[in-house]
Coordinates of C-alpha atoms and ligand atoms in Angstrom, one line a residue:
M1172 CA 0.3 -0.1 0.0
S1173 CA 1.7 3.4 -0.5
T1174 CA 2.1 5.8 2.1
I1175 CA -1.2 8.4 0.4
D1176 CA -3.5 5.4 0.9
E1177 CA -2.3 3.8 3.8
V1178 CA -2.9 8.0 4.9
K1179 CA -6.3 6.8 3.3
A1180 CA -7.6 5.1 4.8
R1181 CA -6.5 4.4 8.7
I1182 CA -8.4 8.6 8.3
D1183 CA -11.8 9.2 9.1
I1184 CA -12.9 11.8 6.2
V1185 CA -15.7 11.5 8.8
D1186 CA -14.0 13.2 11.6
L1187 CA -11.7 14.4 10.3
V1188 CA -14.0 17.3 9.1
S1189 CA -15.8 16.8 12.0
E1190 CA -13.1 18.0 13.9
T1191 CA -14.3 22.0 12.6
V1192 CA -17.3 21.4 10.9
Q1193 CA -20.8 20.6 12.3
L1194 CA -22.2 17.7 10.3
R1195 CA -26.0 16.4 10.0
R1196 CA -26.2 12.9 8.1
T1197 CA -28.4 13.3 4.9
G1198 CA -29.1 10.1 3.9
K1199 CA -25.9 7.9 3.1
N1200 CA -24.2 11.3 3.0
Y1201 CA -23.4 14.4 5.9
T1202 CA -23.8 18.0 5.4
G1203 CA -22.7 20.4 6.7
F1204 CA -22.2 24.5 6.3
C1205 CA -19.6 25.3 4.1
P1206 CA -16.0 26.4 6.1
F1207 CA -14.4 27.8 3.6
H1208 CA -16.5 30.8 2.9
S1209 CA -19.0 32.6 5.2
N1210 CA -22.6 31.5 4.7
T1211 CA -25.4 30.5 8.2
R1212 CA -27.9 29.7 5.8
T1213 CA -27.0 26.9 3.2
P1214 CA -25.4 23.8 4.5
A1215 CA -24.0 23.5 1.3
F1216 CA -20.6 20.9 2.2
V1217 CA -21.1 17.9 1.8
V1218 CA -19.0 15.0 2.7
F1219 CA -18.9 11.5 1.4
P1220 CA -18.3 8.2 3.8
E1221 CA -18.5 6.3 0.5
S1222 CA -15.7 7.4 -1.2
G1223 CA -14.0 9.6 1.0
T1224 CA -14.5 12.7 -0.2
W1225 CA -16.3 16.3 0.6
R1226 CA -17.3 19.3 -1.9
C1227 CA -18.8 22.9 -1.3
F1228 CA -21.4 23.2 -4.0
G1229 CA -21.4 26.9 -2.8
Q1230 CA -20.0 29.7 -3.1
C1231 CA -16.7 27.7 -3.5
N1232 CA -17.5 24.9 -5.9
E1233 CA -14.8 22.8 -5.2
G1234 CA -14.5 19.4 -3.5
G1235 CA -11.1 16.8 -2.7
D1236 CA -10.8 13.9 0.1
I1237 CA -8.8 14.9 2.5
F1238 CA -4.7 15.7 2.4
S1239 CA -7.4 18.8 0.3
Y1240 CA -9.4 19.4 3.4
V1241 CA -6.4 20.2 5.4
M1242 CA -4.0 22.1 2.3
K1243 CA -7.7 24.3 1.8
K1244 CA -8.0 24.3 6.0
E1245 CA -4.5 25.7 6.6
G1246 CA -3.5 27.1 4.0
W1247 CA 0.0 23.9 3.2
D1248 CA 0.2 21.8 0.2
F1249 CA 0.0 18.6 -0.6
S1250 CA 3.3 17.1 1.2
E1251 CA 3.2 20.0 4.2
A1252 CA -0.9 17.7 4.4
L1253 CA 0.5 15.0 3.6
R1254 CA 3.1 15.2 7.0
Y1255 CA 0.3 16.0 9.5
L1256 CA -2.7 13.6 8.1
A1257 CA 0.9 10.9 8.2
E1258 CA 1.7 11.7 11.7
R1259 CA -2.2 11.9 12.6
A1260 CA -2.9 8.2 11.4
G1261 CA 0.9 7.2 12.7
V1262 CA 2.0 6.4 9.2
Q1263 CA 5.9 6.5 9.2
L1264 CA 6.8 9.3 6.6
Q1265 CA 10.5 9.6 6.4
A1266 CA 13.8 9.3 3.2
P1267 CA 15.2 5.8 3.5
T1268 CA 18.3 6.2 5.6
P1269 CA 21.6 4.2 4.8
E1270 CA 20.7 1.0 6.1
E1271 CA 17.5 0.7 4.2
Q1272 CA 19.7 2.3 1.3
A1273 CA 21.6 -0.9 1.7
V1274 CA 19.2 -2.9 2.4
A1275 CA 17.2 -2.3 -1.1
E1276 CA 20.6 -3.2 -3.0
E1277 CA 21.1 -6.3 -1.0
H1278 CA 18.3 -7.3 -3.0
D1279 CA 18.0 -6.4 -6.0
E1280 CA 21.0 -8.4 -5.7
L1281 CA 18.8 -11.4 -4.7
R1282 CA 16.7 -10.3 -7.1
A1283 CA 19.7 -11.0 -9.7
L1284 CA 20.5 -13.9 -8.3
L1285 CA 16.4 -14.9 -8.8
E1286 CA 16.8 -14.7 -12.0
E1287 CA 19.3 -15.8 -13.0
A1288 CA 17.2 -19.2 -11.7
V1289 CA 14.5 -18.2 -13.8
T1290 CA 16.6 -19.3 -16.5
F1291 CA 18.6 -22.0 -15.7
Y1292 CA 15.3 -23.6 -14.4
R1293 CA 13.7 -22.5 -18.1
H1294 CA 17.0 -24.9 -19.5
Q1295 CA 16.4 -28.0 -17.8
L1296 CA 13.2 -27.8 -19.0
L1297 CA 13.1 -27.0 -22.5
N1298 CA 16.8 -28.9 -23.3
T1299 CA 17.3 -31.5 -20.8
K1300 CA 16.5 -35.2 -21.8
A1301 CA 15.1 -35.2 -17.9
G1302 CA 12.8 -31.9 -18.2
K1303 CA 11.2 -33.7 -20.7
I1304 CA 9.1 -35.7 -18.5
A1305 CA 8.3 -32.1 -17.1
L1306 CA 7.8 -30.8 -19.7
D1307 CA 5.2 -33.7 -21.5
Y1308 CA 3.1 -33.1 -17.9
L1309 CA 2.8 -29.4 -18.7
C1310 CA 1.7 -29.5 -22.7
E1311 CA -0.4 -32.7 -22.1
K1312 CA -1.4 -33.7 -18.8
R1313 CA -2.4 -29.5 -18.2
S1314 CA -2.6 -28.8 -22.0
L1315 CA -0.4 -25.7 -21.8
S1316 CA 1.2 -23.4 -24.9
D1317 CA 4.3 -23.0 -25.7
E1318 CA 3.9 -19.4 -25.5
I1319 CA 1.9 -19.2 -21.6
I1320 CA 5.1 -21.3 -20.0
E1321 CA 7.3 -18.9 -21.6
A1322 CA 5.0 -16.5 -19.7
F1323 CA 5.1 -17.7 -17.0
G1324 CA 8.7 -18.5 -16.6
L1325 CA 7.9 -21.8 -16.0
G1326 CA 10.8 -24.3 -15.2
Y1327 CA 11.5 -27.7 -13.8
A1328 CA 14.5 -28.4 -10.7
P1329 CA 16.7 -31.4 -11.5
N1330 CA 16.8 -34.5 -9.9
S1331 CA 19.8 -34.0 -7.8
W1332 CA 21.5 -33.1 -4.8
D1333 CA 23.9 -30.8 -5.8
A1334 CA 22.7 -29.8 -10.0
T1335 CA 21.7 -25.8 -8.9
L1336 CA 24.8 -25.4 -6.1
G1337 CA 27.1 -27.3 -8.8
Y1338 CA 25.5 -25.0 -11.0
F1339 CA 26.8 -21.7 -9.2
K1340 CA 29.5 -21.8 -7.6
T1341 CA 30.6 -22.4 -11.1
K1342 CA 29.0 -19.2 -11.6
G1343 CA 31.5 -17.4 -9.1
Y1344 CA 27.7 -17.5 -6.1
P1345 CA 28.7 -18.1 -3.1
E1346 CA 27.1 -20.2 -1.3
T1347 CA 25.9 -18.0 1.2
D1348 CA 24.1 -15.8 -1.6
L1349 CA 22.2 -19.8 -2.5
L1350 CA 21.6 -19.9 1.1
A1351 CA 19.7 -16.3 1.4
A1352 CA 18.0 -16.6 -2.1
G1353 CA 16.3 -20.1 -0.4
L1354 CA 17.8 -22.1 -4.1
I1355 CA 19.8 -23.9 -0.9
S1356 CA 19.2 -25.4 2.1
E1357 CA 21.8 -26.6 5.0
R1358 CA 22.3 -29.4 6.2
D1359 CA 22.6 -30.0 9.7
T1360 CA 25.4 -32.3 9.9
G1361 CA 26.8 -28.6 8.3
G1362 CA 27.2 -28.5 4.1
Y1363 CA 24.6 -27.4 1.9
Y1364 CA 21.6 -29.1 -0.7
D1365 CA 19.3 -28.0 -3.4
R1366 CA 16.2 -27.6 -1.6
F1367 CA 14.3 -27.6 -5.3
R1368 CA 14.6 -31.6 -6.9
H1369 CA 12.7 -33.2 -10.0
R1370 CA 9.9 -31.4 -9.3
V1371 CA 8.2 -27.3 -11.7
M1372 CA 9.9 -24.3 -11.6
F1373 CA 6.6 -21.6 -11.0
P1374 CA 8.3 -18.5 -11.2
I1375 CA 7.5 -15.6 -8.4
R1376 CA 7.2 -12.5 -8.6
D1377 CA 6.3 -9.1 -7.6
A1378 CA 3.1 -6.6 -8.9
R1379 CA 6.2 -4.8 -10.6
G1380 CA 7.3 -8.3 -12.5
R1381 CA 10.3 -8.9 -10.1
M1382 CA 11.4 -11.8 -9.1
A1383 CA 10.4 -13.0 -5.4
G1384 CA 9.7 -16.6 -5.8
F1385 CA 9.8 -20.3 -6.1
G1386 CA 6.8 -22.4 -6.1
A1387 CA 7.9 -26.1 -6.8
R1388 CA 5.5 -28.6 -8.3
I1389 CA 5.7 -32.3 -7.2
L1390 CA 6.1 -35.0 -10.2
N1391 CA 6.8 -38.1 -8.9
P1392 CA 3.2 -38.9 -6.8
E1393 CA 5.7 -40.6 -3.7
D1394 CA 6.9 -37.2 -2.8
V1395 CA 6.1 -34.4 -0.5
P1396 CA 5.5 -32.3 0.1
K1397 CA 2.8 -31.3 -3.1
F1398 CA 3.8 -27.8 -3.1
L1399 CA 6.5 -26.5 -1.7
N1400 CA 7.8 -22.4 -2.3
S1401 CA 11.0 -21.0 -1.9
P1402 CA 11.6 -19.9 2.2
Q1403 CA 10.9 -16.8 3.1
T1404 CA 13.5 -14.4 2.1
G1405 CA 14.6 -11.1 1.7
V1406 CA 12.7 -10.5 -0.7
F1407 CA 10.5 -13.4 -0.4
D1408 CA 6.7 -12.4 2.0
K1409 CA 3.8 -15.3 0.9
G1410 CA 1.5 -13.7 2.2
S1411 CA 2.7 -10.4 0.9
L1412 CA 3.1 -11.4 -2.5
L1413 CA 0.5 -12.8 -5.7
Y1414 CA 0.7 -15.7 -7.7
G1415 CA 0.3 -13.6 -11.3
L1416 CA -0.4 -11.0 -10.4
D1417 CA 1.9 -8.7 -12.5
L1418 CA 1.1 -10.7 -15.4
A1419 CA -2.5 -9.9 -14.1
R1420 CA -2.8 -6.4 -12.9
K1421 CA -3.7 -4.7 -17.0
A1422 CA -6.0 -7.2 -17.4
I1423 CA -7.3 -6.5 -13.4
R1424 CA -8.1 -2.9 -13.4
S1425 CA -9.0 -2.8 -17.4
A1426 CA -12.0 -5.8 -16.4
D1427 CA -12.2 -3.4 -12.8
Q1428 CA -12.2 -7.0 -10.6
A1429 CA -10.4 -9.1 -9.5
V1430 CA -10.4 -13.3 -9.8
I1431 CA -8.2 -15.7 -6.8
V1432 CA -8.5 -19.1 -7.2
E1433 CA -5.5 -21.6 -5.6
G1434 CA -3.2 -22.9 -7.9
Y1435 CA -0.1 -21.8 -9.8
L1436 CA -2.1 -24.2 -12.1
D1437 CA -4.9 -22.7 -12.4
V1438 CA -4.1 -19.2 -12.9
I1439 CA -2.3 -20.1 -15.5
A1440 CA -5.2 -22.1 -17.2
L1441 CA -6.7 -18.5 -17.0
H1442 CA -4.4 -16.6 -18.6
Q1443 CA -4.0 -18.9 -21.7
A1444 CA -7.7 -19.0 -21.5
G1445 CA -8.3 -15.2 -21.6
F1446 CA -9.2 -14.9 -18.0
A1447 CA -5.8 -13.5 -17.4
N1448 CA -7.7 -11.3 -14.7
A1449 CA -7.7 -14.1 -12.1
V1450 CA -4.2 -14.7 -9.4
S1451 CA -4.1 -17.0 -6.4
P1452 CA -2.3 -16.2 -2.5
M1453 CA 0.4 -19.6 -1.6
G1454 CA -1.1 -22.3 -0.1
T1455 CA -1.9 -20.0 3.1
A1456 CA -4.9 -17.8 3.7
L1457 CA -5.3 -14.6 2.3
T1458 CA -3.9 -11.4 4.0
E1459 CA -4.7 -8.1 4.4
Q1460 CA -1.2 -7.1 2.8
Q1461 CA -2.3 -9.4 -0.4
L1462 CA -6.0 -8.1 -0.5
S1463 CA -4.7 -4.2 -0.3
L1464 CA -2.2 -4.9 -3.2
L1465 CA -5.1 -6.0 -5.1
K1466 CA -7.2 -2.9 -4.3
R1467 CA -4.3 -0.6 -5.8
Y1468 CA -6.0 -2.3 -9.5
S1469 CA -10.1 -3.3 -8.7
R1470 CA -11.2 -2.5 -4.8
R1471 CA -13.6 -5.3 -6.7
I1472 CA -12.9 -8.9 -5.8
V1473 CA -13.9 -12.5 -6.3
L1474 CA -12.8 -15.5 -4.3
A1475 CA -13.0 -18.6 -7.0
L1476 CA -13.1 -21.2 -3.8
D1477 CA -13.6 -25.2 -4.2
P1478 CA -16.3 -27.0 -2.5
D1479 CA -14.3 -27.8 -0.1
A1480 CA -12.6 -24.9 1.1
A1481 CA -15.4 -23.1 0.5
G1482 CA -17.9 -24.2 1.9
D1483 CA -16.6 -26.9 5.2
K1484 CA -18.8 -26.5 8.0
A1485 CA -16.0 -25.6 9.6
T1486 CA -13.8 -23.1 7.6
L1487 CA -17.0 -21.0 8.4
R1488 CA -17.1 -21.6 12.0
G1489 CA -14.0 -20.5 11.9
L1490 CA -12.5 -23.6 13.0
Q1491 CA -9.2 -24.3 11.8
V1492 CA -8.2 -26.2 13.6
A1493 CA -10.5 -29.0 12.8
R1494 CA -9.2 -28.4 9.5
Q1495 CA -5.8 -28.4 9.9
A1496 CA -5.8 -32.0 11.4
L1497 CA -8.0 -32.9 7.8
D1498 CA -4.4 -32.2 6.3
R1499 CA -4.9 -30.0 3.9
E1500 CA -2.1 -29.2 1.6
A1501 CA -3.1 -25.3 1.7
D1502 CA -5.0 -23.8 4.4
P1503 CA -8.2 -22.5 4.7
V1504 CA -8.2 -19.5 1.9
F1505 CA -10.9 -18.8 3.9
D1506 CA -12.4 -16.9 6.5
A1507 CA -15.6 -15.2 6.4
R1508 CA -14.4 -13.1 9.9
G1509 CA -11.7 -11.8 8.7
L1510 CA -12.5 -10.9 4.9
L1511 CA -15.2 -9.4 6.2
G1512 CA -13.0 -6.9 8.7
Y1513 CA -10.4 -6.1 4.9
E1514 CA -13.8 -5.9 3.2
A1515 CA -14.7 -2.4 5.9
R1516 CA -10.8 -1.2 5.6
L1517 CA -9.6 -1.7 2.3
R1518 CA -13.4 -0.5 1.3
A1519 CA -12.7 -3.4 -1.2
D1520 CA -16.3 -5.6 -2.3
I1521 CA -15.9 -9.4 -2.1
R1522 CA -17.6 -11.6 -3.5
V1523 CA -17.2 -15.6 -3.1
S1524 CA -18.0 -18.2 -5.5
T1525 CA -17.5 -21.9 -4.9
L1526 CA -16.8 -24.3 -8.6
P1527 CA -18.0 -27.0 -9.9
D1528 CA -17.6 -30.2 -6.7
G1529 CA -15.0 -32.2 -7.5
L1530 CA -12.9 -29.8 -10.5
D1531 CA -11.1 -27.0 -9.9
P1532 CA -11.1 -23.8 -12.5
D1533 CA -8.4 -25.8 -14.8
E1534 CA -11.0 -28.0 -15.0
V1535 CA -14.3 -25.6 -16.6
V1536 CA -12.2 -23.5 -18.6
E1537 CA -11.4 -26.3 -20.6
R1538 CA -14.6 -27.4 -20.2
N1539 CA -16.5 -24.8 -21.4
P1540 CA -14.6 -21.0 -21.1
Q1541 CA -18.4 -19.2 -20.6
E1542 CA -18.6 -21.8 -17.5
W1543 CA -16.6 -19.6 -16.2
E1544 CA -17.1 -16.6 -16.6
H1545 CA -20.7 -17.4 -15.0
I1546 CA -19.1 -19.0 -12.2
V1547 CA -17.5 -15.5 -11.5
E1548 CA -20.7 -13.2 -12.3
Q1549 CA -22.5 -15.2 -9.5
A1550 CA -20.5 -14.6 -6.7
N1551 CA -21.8 -13.3 -3.9
P1552 CA -20.9 -11.2 -1.0
I1553 CA -19.4 -12.9 2.0
V1554 CA -22.4 -13.3 4.0
V1555 CA -25.3 -14.0 1.5
H1556 CA -22.4 -17.0 0.5
V1557 CA -22.2 -18.4 4.6
M1558 CA -26.2 -18.1 4.8
E1559 CA -26.6 -20.4 2.3
T1560 CA -24.0 -23.2 2.5
L1561 CA -24.5 -23.0 6.1
A1562 CA -28.4 -23.8 4.6
A1563 CA -27.4 -26.3 1.5
G1564 CA -29.1 -29.9 2.0
R1565 CA -30.7 -28.5 5.8
D1566 CA -34.3 -29.0 6.5
L1567 CA -35.2 -25.1 7.2
D1568 CA -38.3 -26.8 9.0
D1569 CA -36.4 -27.8 11.4
P1570 CA -36.4 -25.6 14.2
K1571 CA -33.0 -26.4 15.5
A1572 CA -31.4 -26.4 12.3
K1573 CA -32.6 -22.8 11.8
D1574 CA -31.8 -21.1 15.4
E1575 CA -28.1 -22.4 14.7
I1576 CA -27.9 -21.5 11.4
A1577 CA -29.0 -17.8 12.7
A1578 CA -26.3 -18.4 15.7
Q1579 CA -23.4 -18.9 13.2
V1580 CA -24.6 -15.8 10.2
L1581 CA -25.7 -13.4 13.0
P1582 CA -22.6 -12.6 14.0
L1583 CA -21.1 -12.4 10.8
I1584 CA -24.2 -9.8 9.9
E1585 CA -23.2 -7.2 12.8
D1586 CA -19.7 -8.0 12.0
V1587 CA -20.9 -5.9 8.6
P1588 CA -20.1 -1.9 8.9
S1589 CA -22.8 -0.2 7.2
P1590 CA -26.4 -0.1 8.9
I1591 CA -28.3 -0.6 5.1
E1592 CA -26.4 -3.9 4.4
R1593 CA -26.8 -5.2 7.9
D1594 CA -30.5 -4.9 7.5
A1595 CA -31.4 -6.1 4.2
Y1596 CA -29.0 -9.1 5.4
R1597 CA -31.6 -9.9 8.2
Q1598 CA -34.2 -9.1 5.7
R1599 CA -32.1 -12.4 3.8
L1600 CA -31.6 -15.1 6.7
A1601 CA -35.4 -13.8 8.2
R1602 CA -36.5 -15.4 4.4
L1603 CA -33.4 -17.8 4.1
L1604 CA -35.2 -19.3 7.5
R1605 CA -38.9 -17.9 7.1
V1606 CA -38.7 -16.6 10.3
D1607 CA -39.7 -13.0 11.6
E1608 CA -37.3 -10.1 10.9
R1609 CA -37.4 -9.5 14.9
A1610 CA -36.7 -12.7 15.8
L1611 CA -33.7 -12.0 14.9
L1612 CA -33.7 -8.8 15.3
S1613 CA -33.6 -10.2 18.9
A1614 CA -31.2 -12.6 18.3
S1615 CA -28.6 -10.0 17.3
R1616 CA -29.1 -7.3 19.2
G1617 CA -26.6 -7.9 22.6
G1618 CA -24.1 -8.7 20.0
R1619 CA -24.4 -5.1 18.7
A1620 CA -24.0 -2.6 21.9
R1621 CA -21.4 -5.2 22.3
R1622 CA -19.9 -4.1 18.3
S1623 CA -21.2 -0.7 18.9
R1624 CA -18.7 1.0 21.8
M1625 CA -15.5 -1.6 19.8
S1626 CA -15.3 -0.5 17.1
R1627 CA -16.9 3.0 15.6
R1628 CA -13.9 4.2 14.0
Q1629 CA -13.4 1.5 12.2
A1630 CA -17.5 1.8 10.3
P1631 CA -18.2 4.6 9.1
P1632 CA -21.6 5.2 10.4
A1633 CA -23.4 6.1 6.7
A1634 CA -27.5 5.2 6.7
G1635 CA -29.9 6.1 4.5
Q1636 CA -33.3 4.5 3.5
E1637 CA -33.0 4.1 -0.8
A1638 CA -29.6 3.8 -1.1
A1639 CA -27.5 0.8 -2.6
P1640 CA -24.7 0.2 -0.6
L1641 CA -22.7 -2.4 -2.7
A1642 CA -22.6 -0.7 -6.0
M1643 CA -22.0 2.5 -4.2
K1644 CA -19.2 0.9 -3.3
Q1645 CA -18.6 -0.4 -6.4
M1646 CA -19.3 3.1 -7.9
A1647 CA -16.7 4.6 -6.2
A1648 CA -14.2 2.2 -6.3
S1649 CA -14.6 2.7 -9.7
N1650 CA -14.7 7.0 -10.0
Y1651 CA -11.3 6.3 -7.6
A1652 CA -10.0 3.9 -11.1
R1653 CA -10.4 6.7 -13.8
E1654 CA -9.5 9.6 -12.2
V1655 CA -6.1 7.6 -12.0
H1656 CA -7.0 6.4 -15.6
C1657 CA -6.6 9.6 -17.2
L1658 CA -4.0 10.8 -14.7
G1659 CA -1.4 8.1 -16.3
I1660 CA -2.7 8.6 -19.5
L1661 CA -1.9 12.7 -19.2
L1662 CA 2.3 11.1 -17.3
R1663 CA 2.8 9.5 -20.3
R1664 CA 1.3 11.9 -22.8
P1665 CA 2.8 15.3 -21.4
D1666 CA 1.4 17.0 -24.4
L1667 CA -1.6 16.4 -25.0
L1668 CA -3.1 18.2 -22.4
Y1669 CA -3.0 20.8 -25.6
Q1670 CA -5.6 19.1 -27.3
V1671 CA -7.5 17.8 -24.4
D1672 CA -8.5 21.7 -23.7
R1673 CA -8.8 22.8 -27.7
K1674 CA -11.9 19.5 -27.7
L1675 CA -13.3 21.0 -24.9
R1676 CA -13.0 24.4 -25.1
Q1677 CA -14.5 23.5 -29.5
K1678 CA -17.5 21.8 -27.5
D1679 CA -17.6 24.9 -25.1
L1680 CA -16.4 23.1 -22.6
E1681 CA -14.0 24.4 -19.4
P1682 CA -10.3 23.7 -20.1
L1683 CA -9.2 20.9 -17.1
S1684 CA -8.3 21.8 -14.1
P1685 CA -7.5 20.1 -11.1
A1686 CA -11.3 21.0 -9.7
D1687 CA -12.6 17.5 -12.4
F1688 CA -11.0 15.2 -9.4
Q1689 CA -11.7 13.6 -6.8
H1690 CA -8.6 13.1 -4.4
A1691 CA -5.8 15.5 -3.4
D1692 CA -3.2 13.7 -4.7
H1693 CA -4.7 14.0 -8.5
Q1694 CA -5.3 17.3 -8.3
A1695 CA -1.6 17.8 -7.5
I1696 CA -0.5 16.1 -9.9
V1697 CA -3.2 18.1 -12.6
G1698 CA -2.0 21.3 -10.7
L1699 CA 2.0 20.4 -11.5
F1700 CA 0.7 19.6 -15.7
Q1701 CA -0.8 23.3 -16.2
Q1702 CA 2.7 23.9 -15.0
A1703 CA 4.6 22.2 -16.8
V1704 CA 3.1 23.5 -19.9
D1705 CA 3.3 26.7 -19.6
Q1706 CA 7.1 26.3 -19.4
D1707 CA 8.8 25.4 -21.4
S1708 CA 13.0 24.9 -19.0
A1709 CA 12.1 21.2 -19.4
E1710 CA 10.8 19.1 -20.9
P1711 CA 6.4 18.1 -19.8
L1712 CA 7.1 15.0 -17.4
N1713 CA 10.1 15.7 -17.4
Y1714 CA 9.1 18.8 -15.2
V1715 CA 6.5 17.2 -13.8
L1716 CA 8.4 13.9 -12.5
N1717 CA 10.6 17.1 -11.5
S1718 CA 8.7 19.3 -9.2
L1719 CA 7.0 15.3 -6.6
D1720 CA 8.3 14.7 -3.2
L1721 CA 8.7 11.1 -2.2
P1722 CA 5.4 9.7 -1.6
M1723 CA 4.2 12.2 -4.3
M1724 CA 7.0 9.9 -6.5
E1725 CA 5.2 7.2 -4.8
L1726 CA 1.9 7.7 -6.4
A1727 CA 3.6 9.0 -10.0
D1728 CA 4.8 5.4 -10.5
G1729 CA 1.9 3.8 -9.5
L1730 CA -0.3 6.2 -12.4
L1731 CA 1.9 5.0 -14.6
E1732 CA 2.4 1.7 -13.9
S1733 CA -1.1 1.6 -14.8
T1734 CA -0.1 2.8 -18.2
T1735 CA 2.3 0.7 -19.5
E1736 CA 0.9 -0.9 -22.0
L1737 CA -0.8 2.1 -23.5
D1738 CA 0.7 2.4 -27.2
P1739 CA 1.0 6.8 -27.1
E1740 CA 1.4 6.4 -30.6
D1741 CA -2.4 5.0 -30.7
E1742 CA -4.9 7.5 -31.8
R1743 CA -7.7 6.5 -29.6
V1744 CA -5.2 7.5 -27.0
L1745 CA -6.7 10.6 -26.7
E1746 CA -10.8 9.3 -27.4
D1747 CA -10.1 7.0 -23.6
L1748 CA -8.2 9.9 -22.2
M1749 CA -11.9 12.4 -23.6
R1750 CA -14.1 9.6 -22.4
G1751 CA -12.4 9.0 -19.1
I1752 CA -12.4 13.1 -18.2
L1753 CA -15.2 13.5 -19.3
D1754 CA -17.4 10.7 -16.9
L1755 CA -15.2 12.4 -14.2
R1756 CA -17.5 15.4 -14.9
L1757 CA -20.9 13.8 -15.0
R1758 CA -20.0 12.1 -12.1
N1759 CA -19.6 16.0 -10.7
L1760 CA -22.4 16.8 -11.5
R1761 CA -24.5 14.3 -10.4
Q1762 CA -23.1 15.0 -7.2
E1763 CA -24.3 18.4 -7.2
I1764 CA -27.5 17.9 -9.0
E1765 CA -28.6 15.0 -6.4
Y1766 CA -26.8 17.4 -3.9
L1767 CA -29.6 19.5 -5.1
E1768 CA -32.7 17.3 -4.7
F1769 CA -32.1 16.6 -1.1
M1770 CA -31.4 20.8 -0.9
Q1771 CA -34.8 20.7 -2.8
K1772 CA -37.2 18.2 -0.7
D1773 CA -36.1 20.0 2.7
A1774 CA -36.6 23.8 1.5
Q1775 CA -39.6 22.5 -0.1
E1776 CA -41.0 21.0 3.5
Q1777 CA -40.1 23.8 6.0
G1778 CA -42.7 25.5 3.0
D1779 CA -38.8 27.6 2.8
V1780 CA -38.7 29.7 -0.3
R1781 CA -35.4 29.2 -2.2
A1782 CA -37.5 25.8 -3.0
S1783 CA -37.2 27.2 -6.3
Q1784 CA -34.2 28.8 -6.8
Y1785 CA -32.6 24.7 -6.3
R1786 CA -35.0 24.2 -8.7
Q1787 CA -33.8 26.5 -11.2
I1788 CA -31.0 25.7 -10.8
M1789 CA -30.7 21.9 -11.2
V1790 CA -32.2 22.9 -14.6
K1791 CA -30.1 24.0 -15.2
L1792 CA -27.5 21.4 -14.2
A1793 CA -29.6 19.3 -16.2
Q1794 CA -28.7 20.9 -19.5
E1795 CA -25.4 21.0 -18.5
M1796 CA -25.3 17.4 -18.0
L1797 CA -27.1 16.9 -21.8
G1798 CA -24.2 18.5 -23.1
L1799 CA -21.9 16.7 -21.3
N1800 CA -23.3 12.7 -22.6
K1801 CA -24.1 14.3 -25.7
A1802 CA -19.6 15.0 -26.0
L1803 CA -19.3 12.0 -24.6
K1804 CA -21.8 9.4 -26.3
E1805 CA -19.7 10.6 -29.3
Y1806 CA -16.4 9.8 -28.4
T1807 CA -17.6 6.1 -27.2
E1808 CA -20.3 5.9 -31.0
R1809 CA -16.9 6.9 -32.5
S1810 CA -14.4 4.6 -30.5
T1811 CA -17.0 1.5 -30.8
V1812 CA -16.5 1.9 -35.0
R1813 CA -13.0 2.5 -34.8
R1814 CA -12.9 -0.9 -33.2
R1815 CA -15.0 -2.6 -35.4
M1816 CA -13.0 -2.6 -39.1
Ligands
ZN959 ZN1 -18.0 27.0 0.2

């Protein structure tokens, strides 16, 4: 997680703003008097907890996130605001010390050695007689193509105690380096031996594609364990890596969805079948770190689990001990309670989908790729998944069964931060068990009182009658992704800014401005772009990059990463960017109209004359929206025509 993300994740915008502005809950949002312009009549200031943003719909007509709020309030620049909020959130912000620098260099050396190991194992797979068994296994038994074997860099570790050791020693590597990289192990009696022997080798890389370690699968069914990973090293930490993420990033972003499966070969088979948004943990339960890593690309995460992992009653109850006693290869991936906590903290949308009995993802896609699509589409929210799995095959006329299921599901429902979601789940459970909802409410009251004392901060209050919280969460996430996408393009092609502004002007629209973005880090970068094109002492991109300080560099890195696959020569890039910007404007306009609708209703109820003024502004905004929609439609149509050609 980047420093900026971490600070954002830890500070609740409602808490922050409430310190200086008296907020009133209005539906799912909060309103108050704007602290930035003098006003006591109209509460024009709105805080949107779901997206972590605020906006003044009055005189300022500005908005942003926690950073821009503090910047505006204190008159600080972005880094000052970041320093202040980071300290408040307890997040460390420092330039690397010489010691950290030394560690970073050491890690680079480890990665270089591992990279050589990839080449060594691949040579063994493709060019040796012994490797032929492994190659046959991959091509014939697993139906993998040469291209996909190459793309994932698969290899073969020879059936020997010292082949790898010997090879790297002749290349001049000391044993201590090989040990540090996890390629060899130390004997109790002294001396070393190859860690991986007679196994298919899966290079494991971090999200940026840098080598981290290996996973290795047996070829001889008698061997144990079936899967063996690199040990924990300076660059290999199972809990913070996801297999396949380096190759899945782009697809995750464009599909705005990540799918988690449980196996390296499943990931590869899915990528081969065109489902390149699949990743896998390394035989351990999902960690918050892994999920927040994914969240950088999409907040919509689907767990596609085999029925064993997802439906095991013991797992659902959180009795991991019972599960371990079953002697499974992998540790449990599914821990409903833990996942709900991550979902709330990361503001992610985590869903669960179960595979047909006895089939792995690779078998499903091989049988019928559409079936895979269907399985992913059918994913349910965690709570729904748990209640349906528990109810499956039970006699729901039996009061004892009802009671048992309710006893397991209700505590989970109490963990859900949004009261609307909680209500919806309770209703669903009542329908499923065919009991009166009030009975469920009274059964869960004790738990809820406990919860509200314990975790108010983690659960930003959000209420409203008609809102659909999951859809909204997705909206907030995709808005963020859209901002990232636009900025990623501009970082690659700063010159497009002129063209964008010209096109906007042709349509009688305002030029691009930081106000089109809601996140302060993004706003700051747009501001830099504007400065960059107004000067001529440096290339615009260099100007922008040179003006960024350390945490912002991290952000720019991520933005550039989001567009590595972009072909800057492609003329559609400009259209893509225009679409993105128009979309962002529509979003802002929609928020404004929503706010006015609320104000108008409020004024009307109180017999306030301003109701008609609000209505007039709404009409004006609706016209503006028409114009934007028309412009957007042009770009959408044009791109579909092109694509068809
Ligand atoms: Zn204002």
